[in-house]
CSV table of C-alpha atoms in Angstrom, one decimal:
chain,number,residue,atom,x,y,z
A,1,ILE,CA,38.2,13.9,-63.8
A,2,GLY,CA,35.5,14.1,-66.6
A,3,THR,CA,35.7,10.5,-68.0
A,4,ILE,CA,38.9,10.0,-66.5
A,5,ARG,CA,38.6,7.1,-63.6
A,6,LEU,CA,40.6,6.0,-60.7
A,7,GLY,CA,42.0,2.5,-61.5
A,8,MET,CA,42.1,3.0,-65.3
A,9,SER,CA,45.4,2.5,-67.2
A,10,GLY,CA,47.8,5.1,-66.1
A,11,ALA,CA,49.1,5.8,-69.6
A,12,GLU,CA,45.4,6.3,-70.8
A,13,ALA,CA,44.7,8.7,-68.1
A,14,VAL,CA,47.7,10.8,-68.5
A,15,GLY,CA,47.2,10.8,-72.6
A,16,MET,CA,43.6,12.1,-71.6
A,17,LEU,CA,45.0,14.6,-69.4
A,18,ILE,CA,47.3,15.8,-72.1
A,19,ALA,CA,44.7,16.2,-74.6
A,20,SER,CA,42.6,18.2,-72.1
A,21,LEU,CA,45.3,20.5,-70.4
A,22,GLY,CA,48.3,20.4,-72.6
A,23,GLU,CA,51.8,19.1,-72.1
A,24,PRO,CA,52.7,18.4,-68.4
A,25,THR,CA,54.9,21.0,-66.4
A,26,ASP,CA,56.5,18.1,-64.7
A,27,ASP,CA,56.8,14.3,-65.0
A,28,THR,CA,58.9,12.3,-62.7
A,29,GLY,CA,58.9,9.2,-64.6
A,30,PRO,CA,59.2,6.0,-62.3
A,31,ILE,CA,60.4,6.8,-58.7
A,32,ALA,CA,60.4,5.1,-55.5
A,33,ALA,CA,56.9,5.1,-54.0
A,34,THR,CA,56.6,8.4,-51.7
A,35,GLU,CA,54.2,9.4,-48.8
A,36,GLU,CA,54.5,12.7,-50.3
A,37,TYR,CA,51.5,12.3,-52.7
A,38,GLY,CA,50.1,9.4,-50.9
A,39,ALA,CA,51.7,6.6,-53.1
A,40,ALA,CA,54.0,4.7,-50.7
A,41,CYS,CA,53.0,1.4,-52.0
A,42,GLU,CA,55.2,-1.6,-50.8
A,43,ASP,CA,57.2,-3.2,-54.1
A,44,SER,CA,55.9,-0.5,-56.4
A,45,GLN,CA,57.0,2.8,-58.0
A,46,ALA,CA,55.1,5.7,-58.5
A,47,ARG,CA,54.9,8.6,-61.4
A,48,ILE,CA,53.7,11.9,-60.7
A,49,VAL,CA,52.6,13.9,-63.7
A,50,LYS,CA,52.0,17.6,-63.1
A,51,PHE,CA,49.7,19.8,-65.0
A,52,GLY,CA,50.2,23.3,-63.0
A,53,ALA,CA,47.7,22.8,-60.2
A,54,LEU,CA,46.8,19.0,-60.9
A,55,ALA,CA,49.2,16.1,-59.9
A,56,ALA,CA,48.1,12.9,-61.4
A,57,ILE,CA,49.4,10.0,-59.2
A,58,VAL,CA,50.3,6.8,-61.2
A,59,ILE,CA,51.3,3.6,-59.5
A,60,ILE,CA,53.6,1.2,-61.1
A,61,ASP,CA,53.4,-2.4,-59.9
A,62,SER,CA,56.2,-4.8,-59.9
A,63,ASP,CA,54.9,-6.2,-63.3
A,64,SER,CA,55.2,-2.6,-64.8
A,65,THR,CA,51.6,-2.2,-64.9
A,66,GLU,CA,50.7,1.6,-64.6
A,67,THR,CA,47.4,2.6,-62.8
A,68,PHE,CA,46.0,5.8,-62.3
A,69,ALA,CA,45.5,5.8,-58.6
A,70,GLY,CA,44.8,9.4,-57.5
A,71,TYR,CA,45.1,13.1,-57.9
A,72,ARG,CA,45.8,16.4,-55.9
A,73,LEU,CA,44.9,19.8,-57.0
A,74,ASP,CA,46.8,22.2,-55.0
A,75,LEU,CA,47.2,26.0,-55.4
A,76,THR,CA,50.9,25.8,-54.0
A,77,TYR,CA,52.3,23.6,-56.8
A,78,GLU,CA,54.5,25.7,-59.3
A,79,GLY,CA,52.5,27.2,-62.0
A,80,ALA,CA,49.2,26.6,-60.3
A,81,SER,CA,47.7,30.2,-60.4
A,82,THR,CA,48.2,30.4,-64.2
A,83,SER,CA,47.3,26.8,-65.1
A,84,VAL,CA,44.0,25.6,-66.8
A,85,ALA,CA,44.0,22.7,-64.1
A,86,SER,CA,43.2,25.2,-61.5
A,87,ASP,CA,39.7,25.6,-62.8
A,88,ILE,CA,38.9,21.8,-62.3
A,89,GLU,CA,36.0,21.2,-60.0
A,90,THR,CA,34.6,18.3,-58.3
A,91,LEU,CA,31.4,16.7,-59.9
A,92,SER,CA,29.5,18.6,-57.3
A,93,GLY,CA,31.2,21.8,-57.8
A,94,LEU,CA,33.9,22.4,-55.4
A,95,LYS,CA,36.8,24.3,-56.7
A,96,LEU,CA,40.1,25.6,-55.5
A,97,GLY,CA,39.7,28.9,-53.6
A,98,ASN,CA,36.0,28.1,-52.6
A,99,SER,CA,35.4,29.0,-48.9
A,100,VAL,CA,34.9,26.5,-46.2
A,101,VAL,CA,31.3,27.7,-46.0
A,102,ASP,CA,31.0,26.9,-49.7
A,103,LEU,CA,32.3,23.3,-48.9
A,104,ARG,CA,29.8,22.8,-46.3
A,105,ARG,CA,27.0,24.0,-48.7
A,106,ILE,CA,28.1,21.9,-51.7
A,107,TYR,CA,28.4,19.1,-49.7
A,108,GLU,CA,25.3,19.2,-47.0
A,109,GLY,CA,24.4,15.7,-46.1
A,110,PHE,CA,28.2,14.5,-46.0
A,111,GLU,CA,30.2,14.8,-43.1
A,112,VAL,CA,32.9,17.6,-43.3
A,113,SER,CA,35.5,18.0,-40.5
A,114,LEU,CA,38.3,20.4,-40.1
A,115,LEU,CA,41.3,19.0,-38.6
A,116,GLU,CA,45.2,19.7,-37.8
A,117,ASP,CA,47.5,17.5,-40.0
A,118,PRO,CA,51.2,17.2,-39.0
A,119,ALA,CA,52.5,17.5,-42.5
A,120,TYR,CA,49.8,19.7,-44.1
A,121,GLY,CA,48.4,22.0,-41.2
A,122,ARG,CA,44.7,22.8,-41.3
A,123,VAL,CA,43.0,20.4,-43.6
A,124,PHE,CA,39.2,19.5,-44.5
A,125,GLU,CA,38.0,16.0,-44.6
A,126,LEU,CA,34.9,15.0,-46.5
A,127,ARG,CA,33.2,11.7,-45.6
A,128,SER,CA,30.2,9.9,-46.8
A,129,GLY,CA,27.3,10.5,-44.4
A,130,ASN,CA,26.4,6.9,-44.9
A,131,THR,CA,29.5,5.0,-44.6
A,132,GLY,CA,31.8,7.5,-43.0
A,133,ASN,CA,34.1,6.5,-45.8
A,134,LEU,CA,36.8,9.2,-46.9
A,135,LEU,CA,36.2,10.7,-50.2
A,136,LEU,CA,38.1,14.0,-50.6
A,137,TRP,CA,40.5,16.0,-48.2
A,138,GLY,CA,43.1,18.7,-48.5
A,139,PRO,CA,44.6,21.7,-47.2
A,140,VAL,CA,42.6,25.0,-45.9
A,141,THR,CA,43.9,28.3,-45.2
A,142,ASP,CA,43.4,29.4,-41.6
A,143,SER,CA,41.9,32.9,-41.1
A,144,GLY,CA,39.9,32.1,-38.2
A,145,ASN,CA,36.7,32.5,-40.0
A,146,GLU,CA,35.1,29.6,-42.2
A,147,GLY,CA,33.7,32.4,-44.6
A,148,THR,CA,37.3,33.6,-45.4
A,149,ASP,CA,39.0,30.2,-44.8
A,150,THR,CA,39.6,28.9,-48.5
A,151,ILE,CA,40.2,25.5,-49.9
A,152,ALA,CA,43.9,25.2,-50.9
A,153,GLY,CA,44.0,21.7,-52.1
A,154,ILE,CA,41.4,19.0,-53.1
A,155,TYR,CA,42.9,15.6,-52.7
A,156,SER,CA,41.6,12.1,-53.7
A,157,VAL,CA,42.1,9.4,-51.4
A,158,ASP,CA,45.6,8.2,-50.9
A,159,ALA,CA,46.5,6.1,-53.7
A,160,SER,CA,48.3,3.5,-51.2
A,161,VAL,CA,44.6,2.9,-49.8
A,162,GLY,CA,43.0,1.6,-52.9
A,163,PHE,CA,45.8,0.5,-55.3
A,164,CYS,CA,48.4,-1.1,-53.4
């Protein structure tokens, strides 16, 4: 997100988000790590800081080190429709509300799959065309037509994959 990078200090990342987006709409403070935001790290805690449509995921290690470990943009979060964060787009230009056709056009040369997820329903997965590594994923509306199916969420790889 701009100059905010996964792996940087959690306090620094949240501070930069506040400077750009204003005060958070919710901040859980340290909580038990949870699968809900892809942050189920053993012997760690998580902190979820929301800015309307954006949830910043911070992992807190056993030594109290906070690391910005993931994000989720989601139209279903409280206040998402009126939040400045709903206008955030990926470096390539993908935004919440784009169609699946837009997703495929923006990421031509990458592997885009539509799958059924037990927790989220229909989701997209964006994988590297070279390595097959998961890059982004998120829920998709299901109208039965990729031209009208829209991106309802854009999620980073789960924090527990890279930061536990």
